[in-house]
Amino acid sequence: MKFFIDTANLEQIKEAQDMGILDGVTTNPSLMAKEGITGTDNIMKHYVDICNIVDGDVSAEVISTDFDGMVREGEALAELHEQIVIKLPMIKDGIKACKYFSDRGIKTNVTLVFSPGQALLAAKAGATYVSPFIGRLDDISTDGLNLIAEIRHIYDNYAFETQILAASVRHTMHVIDCAKLGADVMTGPLKSITGLLNHPLTDIGLEKFLADYKKGN
Ligand code: E4P
Protein backbone atom coordinates (compact mmCIF):
# COMPACT_ATOMS: atom_id res chain seq x y z
CA MET A 1 0.00 0.00 0.00
CA LYS A 2 1.39 3.39 -0.96
CA PHE A 3 1.26 6.26 1.54
CA PHE A 4 0.66 9.73 0.13
CA ILE A 5 0.41 12.84 2.28
CA ASP A 6 -2.49 15.18 1.56
CA THR A 7 -1.06 18.63 2.15
CA ALA A 8 0.81 21.53 0.57
CA ASN A 9 2.74 22.16 3.81
CA LEU A 10 6.43 21.68 3.03
CA GLU A 11 7.44 21.01 6.66
CA GLN A 12 4.91 18.21 6.98
CA ILE A 13 5.93 16.75 3.63
CA LYS A 14 9.59 16.80 4.78
CA GLU A 15 8.68 15.13 8.08
CA ALA A 16 6.87 12.27 6.31
CA GLN A 17 9.66 11.95 3.74
CA ASP A 18 12.28 11.81 6.52
CA MET A 19 10.45 8.82 8.06
CA GLY A 20 11.23 6.95 4.83
CA ILE A 21 7.67 5.76 4.29
CA LEU A 22 6.31 8.43 1.92
CA ASP A 23 5.36 7.44 -1.62
CA GLY A 24 3.87 10.69 -2.89
CA VAL A 25 1.83 13.83 -2.27
CA THR A 26 -1.67 14.97 -3.16
CA THR A 27 -2.69 18.61 -3.16
CA ASN A 28 -5.78 20.53 -4.13
CA PRO A 29 -6.62 24.24 -4.50
CA SER A 30 -7.98 24.38 -0.92
CA LEU A 31 -4.76 22.90 0.52
CA MET A 32 -2.69 25.43 -1.47
CA ALA A 33 -4.84 28.31 -0.21
CA LYS A 34 -4.49 27.01 3.37
CA GLU A 35 -0.70 27.45 3.07
CA GLY A 36 -1.17 30.95 1.63
CA ILE A 37 0.04 29.88 -1.84
CA THR A 38 -1.93 31.92 -4.35
CA GLY A 39 -1.45 33.00 -7.97
CA THR A 40 -0.51 30.67 -10.82
CA ASP A 41 3.24 31.38 -10.71
CA ASN A 42 3.52 30.76 -6.96
CA ILE A 43 1.41 27.62 -7.19
CA MET A 44 3.56 26.25 -10.05
CA LYS A 45 6.74 27.00 -8.08
CA HIS A 46 5.28 25.29 -5.03
CA TYR A 47 4.63 22.11 -7.02
CA VAL A 48 8.30 22.05 -8.02
CA ASP A 49 9.34 22.60 -4.38
CA ILE A 50 7.19 19.62 -3.36
CA CYS A 51 8.66 17.43 -6.14
CA ASN A 52 12.14 18.32 -4.93
CA ILE A 53 11.32 16.96 -1.45
CA VAL A 54 9.62 13.65 -2.32
CA ASP A 55 10.63 10.82 -4.62
CA GLY A 56 7.14 9.78 -5.77
CA ASP A 57 4.08 11.09 -7.59
CA VAL A 58 2.78 14.59 -6.83
CA SER A 59 -0.82 15.33 -7.84
CA ALA A 60 -1.37 18.84 -9.21
CA GLU A 61 -4.99 19.82 -9.78
CA VAL A 62 -6.30 21.75 -12.78
CA ILE A 63 -8.86 24.46 -12.12
CA SER A 64 -10.37 24.58 -15.61
CA THR A 65 -13.69 22.80 -16.09
CA ASP A 66 -13.62 22.59 -19.90
CA PHE A 67 -11.62 20.08 -21.95
CA ASP A 68 -9.40 22.63 -23.76
CA GLY A 69 -8.58 24.44 -20.54
CA MET A 70 -7.78 21.20 -18.72
CA VAL A 71 -5.48 20.07 -21.54
CA ARG A 72 -3.72 23.45 -21.59
CA GLU A 73 -3.26 23.54 -17.83
CA GLY A 74 -2.39 19.84 -17.57
CA GLU A 75 0.30 20.10 -20.24
CA ALA A 76 1.87 23.08 -18.44
CA LEU A 77 1.80 21.19 -15.14
CA ALA A 78 3.28 18.04 -16.69
CA GLU A 79 6.15 20.17 -18.06
CA LEU A 80 7.06 21.30 -14.54
CA HIS A 81 8.47 17.99 -13.30
CA GLU A 82 8.43 14.30 -14.22
CA GLN A 83 6.78 13.45 -10.88
CA ILE A 84 3.68 15.54 -11.59
CA VAL A 85 0.36 13.69 -11.94
CA ILE A 86 -2.50 15.67 -13.50
CA LYS A 87 -5.47 15.80 -11.15
CA LEU A 88 -8.75 16.13 -13.01
CA PRO A 89 -12.29 16.57 -11.68
CA MET A 90 -14.83 13.77 -12.16
CA ILE A 91 -16.94 15.56 -14.77
CA LYS A 92 -17.51 14.76 -18.45
CA ASP A 93 -14.68 16.99 -19.70
CA GLY A 94 -12.45 15.67 -16.92
CA ILE A 95 -12.95 12.12 -18.18
CA LYS A 96 -12.28 13.25 -21.74
CA ALA A 97 -9.09 14.99 -20.59
CA CYS A 98 -8.10 11.88 -18.63
CA LYS A 99 -8.30 9.80 -21.81
CA TYR A 100 -6.31 12.48 -23.68
CA PHE A 101 -3.48 12.40 -21.13
CA SER A 102 -3.46 8.63 -20.62
CA ASP A 103 -3.20 8.13 -24.41
CA ARG A 104 -0.07 10.29 -24.26
CA GLY A 105 1.50 8.45 -21.32
CA ILE A 106 0.90 11.28 -18.83
CA LYS A 107 -0.21 10.17 -15.36
CA THR A 108 -3.65 11.23 -14.12
CA ASN A 109 -5.65 11.26 -10.90
CA VAL A 110 -9.44 11.56 -11.25
CA THR A 111 -10.65 13.37 -8.16
CA LEU A 112 -13.94 14.08 -6.39
CA VAL A 113 -15.17 10.51 -6.87
CA PHE A 114 -18.16 9.51 -4.76
CA SER A 115 -19.72 6.52 -6.55
CA PRO A 116 -18.70 3.19 -8.13
CA GLY A 117 -20.02 4.36 -11.51
CA GLN A 118 -17.72 7.37 -11.47
CA ALA A 119 -14.78 5.09 -10.60
CA LEU A 120 -15.69 2.79 -13.50
CA LEU A 121 -15.59 5.74 -15.91
CA ALA A 122 -12.20 6.85 -14.57
CA ALA A 123 -10.79 3.36 -15.16
CA LYS A 124 -12.29 3.22 -18.67
CA ALA A 125 -10.55 6.54 -19.42
CA GLY A 126 -7.22 5.02 -18.35
CA ALA A 127 -6.73 6.98 -15.12
CA THR A 128 -3.54 6.16 -13.23
CA TYR A 129 -5.34 6.88 -9.94
CA VAL A 130 -8.97 7.25 -8.92
CA SER A 131 -9.65 9.25 -5.75
CA PRO A 132 -12.78 8.22 -3.83
CA PHE A 133 -13.30 10.72 -0.96
CA ILE A 134 -14.16 8.53 2.01
CA GLY A 135 -14.14 11.19 4.75
CA ARG A 136 -16.55 13.44 2.90
CA LEU A 137 -18.97 10.51 2.46
CA ASP A 138 -18.70 9.73 6.18
CA ASP A 139 -19.47 13.42 6.81
CA ILE A 140 -22.89 12.95 5.23
CA SER A 141 -23.72 9.68 7.00
CA THR A 142 -22.71 7.47 4.07
CA ASP A 143 -20.20 4.65 4.45
CA GLY A 144 -17.05 5.88 2.70
CA LEU A 145 -15.21 2.60 3.22
CA ASN A 146 -17.99 0.70 1.46
CA LEU A 147 -17.18 2.72 -1.66
CA ILE A 148 -13.58 1.48 -1.51
CA ALA A 149 -14.83 -2.11 -1.26
CA GLU A 150 -17.20 -1.63 -4.22
CA ILE A 151 -14.52 -0.10 -6.43
CA ARG A 152 -12.01 -2.84 -5.48
CA HIS A 153 -14.59 -5.48 -6.46
CA ILE A 154 -15.35 -3.85 -9.82
CA TYR A 155 -11.71 -3.21 -10.71
CA ASP A 156 -10.72 -6.78 -9.81
CA ASN A 157 -13.55 -8.19 -11.97
CA TYR A 158 -11.93 -6.68 -15.05
CA ALA A 159 -8.28 -6.35 -13.95
CA PHE A 160 -8.38 -2.57 -14.40
CA GLU A 161 -4.94 -1.15 -13.69
CA THR A 162 -6.21 2.15 -12.27
CA GLN A 163 -4.99 2.43 -8.69
CA ILE A 164 -7.54 3.09 -5.96
CA LEU A 165 -6.26 6.13 -4.08
CA ALA A 166 -8.38 6.37 -0.93
CA ALA A 167 -8.67 10.13 -0.39
CA SER A 168 -10.19 12.34 2.25
CA VAL A 169 -8.68 9.98 4.81
CA ARG A 170 -9.07 11.63 8.19
CA HIS A 171 -7.55 9.29 10.80
CA THR A 172 -5.59 6.12 11.46
CA MET A 173 -8.59 3.75 11.36
CA HIS A 174 -9.37 4.94 7.84
CA VAL A 175 -5.82 3.96 6.88
CA ILE A 176 -6.09 0.51 8.47
CA ASP A 177 -9.54 -0.19 7.03
CA CYS A 178 -8.42 0.93 3.55
CA ALA A 179 -5.44 -1.44 3.84
CA LYS A 180 -7.79 -4.31 4.79
CA LEU A 181 -10.00 -3.54 1.80
CA GLY A 182 -7.08 -3.49 -0.61
CA ALA A 183 -6.86 0.20 -1.52
CA ASP A 184 -3.66 0.65 -3.52
CA VAL A 185 -2.86 4.04 -2.01
CA MET A 186 -4.13 6.21 0.80
CA THR A 187 -3.73 9.96 1.12
CA GLY A 188 -4.27 11.70 4.42
CA PRO A 189 -2.92 14.34 6.78
CA LEU A 190 0.39 13.76 8.58
CA LYS A 191 -1.41 12.80 11.80
CA SER A 192 -3.15 9.88 10.04
CA ILE A 193 0.33 8.50 9.29
CA THR A 194 2.20 9.32 12.50
CA GLY A 195 -0.78 8.14 14.56
CA LEU A 196 -0.03 4.62 13.35
CA LEU A 197 3.12 4.69 15.49
CA ASN A 198 1.25 4.89 18.76
CA HIS A 199 0.61 2.10 21.23
CA PRO A 200 0.84 2.47 25.02
CA LEU A 201 2.33 -1.03 25.38
CA THR A 202 5.18 0.03 23.07
CA ASP A 203 5.91 3.03 25.33
CA ILE A 204 5.65 0.97 28.53
CA GLY A 205 7.77 -1.83 27.06
CA LEU A 206 10.48 0.51 25.85
CA GLU A 207 10.61 2.32 29.18
CA LYS A 208 11.06 -1.04 30.97
CA PHE A 209 13.77 -2.27 28.57
CA LEU A 210 15.73 0.96 29.03
CA ALA A 211 15.33 0.88 32.83
CA ASP A 212 16.48 -2.77 32.98
CA TYR A 213 19.48 -2.00 30.77
CA LYS A 214 20.50 0.81 33.13
CA LYS A 215 20.33 -1.58 36.13
CA GLY A 216 23.03 -3.79 34.64
CA ASN A 217 25.31 -0.91 33.51
C1 E4P B 1 -7.65 14.30 -2.28
O1 E4P B 1 -6.78 14.27 -3.11
C2 E4P B 1 -8.12 15.50 -1.58
O2 E4P B 1 -7.06 16.45 -1.61
C3 E4P B 1 -8.40 15.27 -0.13
O3 E4P B 1 -8.10 13.97 0.27
C4 E4P B 1 -9.66 15.84 0.36
O4 E4P B 1 -9.71 15.62 1.75
P1 E4P B 1 -10.74 16.40 2.70
O5 E4P B 1 -12.10 15.84 2.47
O6 E4P B 1 -10.23 16.12 4.08
O7 E4P B 1 -10.67 17.85 2.32
PDB file of N, CA and C in Angstrom, residues 4 11 16 49 65 69 74 76 96 119 144 151-152 195 212:
ATOM      1  N   PHE A   4       0.502   8.358   0.600  1.00  0.00           N
ATOM      2  CA  PHE A   4       0.663   9.733   0.131  1.00  0.00           C
ATOM      3  C   PHE A   4       0.264  10.659   1.272  1.00  0.00           C
ATOM      4  N   GLU A  11       6.855  21.601   5.442  1.00  0.00           N
ATOM      5  CA  GLU A  11       7.442  21.014   6.656  1.00  0.00           C
ATOM      6  C   GLU A  11       6.875  19.629   6.915  1.00  0.00           C
ATOM      7  N   ALA A  16       7.286  13.599   6.784  1.00  0.00           N
ATOM      8  CA  ALA A  16       6.869  12.268   6.313  1.00  0.00           C
ATOM      9  C   ALA A  16       7.954  11.642   5.438  1.00  0.00           C
ATOM     10  N   ASP A  49       8.733  22.748  -5.714  1.00  0.00           N
ATOM     11  CA  ASP A  49       9.337  22.605  -4.377  1.00  0.00           C
ATOM     12  C   ASP A  49       8.938  21.261  -3.764  1.00  0.00           C
ATOM     13  N   THR A  65     -12.612  23.802 -16.078  1.00  0.00           N
ATOM     14  CA  THR A  65     -13.687  22.799 -16.086  1.00  0.00           C
ATOM     15  C   THR A  65     -14.088  22.434 -17.516  1.00  0.00           C
ATOM     16  N   GLY A  69      -9.280  23.821 -21.669  1.00  0.00           N
ATOM     17  CA  GLY A  69      -8.583  24.439 -20.537  1.00  0.00           C
ATOM     18  C   GLY A  69      -7.818  23.411 -19.734  1.00  0.00           C
ATOM     19  N   GLY A  74      -3.038  21.122 -17.870  1.00  0.00           N
ATOM     20  CA  GLY A  74      -2.388  19.843 -17.567  1.00  0.00           C
ATOM     21  C   GLY A  74      -1.042  19.729 -18.261  1.00  0.00           C
ATOM     22  N   ALA A  76       0.917  22.169 -19.122  1.00  0.00           N
ATOM     23  CA  ALA A  76       1.866  23.077 -18.445  1.00  0.00           C
ATOM     24  C   ALA A  76       2.336  22.457 -17.131  1.00  0.00           C
ATOM     25  N   LYS A  96     -12.826  13.104 -20.380  1.00  0.00           N
ATOM     26  CA  LYS A  96     -12.276  13.247 -21.743  1.00  0.00           C
ATOM     27  C   LYS A  96     -10.788  13.637 -21.667  1.00  0.00           C
ATOM     28  N   ALA A 119     -16.082   5.789 -10.609  1.00  0.00           N
ATOM     29  CA  ALA A 119     -14.784   5.086 -10.598  1.00  0.00           C
ATOM     30  C   ALA A 119     -14.624   4.203 -11.843  1.00  0.00           C
ATOM     31  N   GLY A 144     -18.125   5.638   3.664  1.00  0.00           N
ATOM     32  CA  GLY A 144     -17.050   5.881   2.697  1.00  0.00           C
ATOM     33  C   GLY A 144     -16.251   4.621   2.396  1.00  0.00           C
ATOM     34  N   ILE A 151     -15.433  -0.396  -5.316  1.00  0.00           N
ATOM     35  CA  ILE A 151     -14.515  -0.105  -6.433  1.00  0.00           C
ATOM     36  C   ILE A 151     -13.492  -1.245  -6.572  1.00  0.00           C
ATOM     37  N   ARG A 152     -12.980  -1.718  -5.432  1.00  0.00           N
ATOM     38  CA  ARG A 152     -12.012  -2.838  -5.477  1.00  0.00           C
ATOM     39  C   ARG A 152     -12.622  -4.037  -6.203  1.00  0.00           C
ATOM     40  N   GLY A 195       0.074   8.781  13.556  1.00  0.00           N
ATOM     41  CA  GLY A 195      -0.779   8.145  14.560  1.00  0.00           C
ATOM     42  C   GLY A 195      -0.631   6.633  14.567  1.00  0.00           C
ATOM     43  N   ASP A 212      15.771  -1.522  32.657  1.00  0.00           N
ATOM     44  CA  ASP A 212      16.476  -2.771  32.979  1.00  0.00           C
ATOM     45  C   ASP A 212      17.925  -2.729  32.461  1.00  0.00           C
TER      46      ASP A 212
END
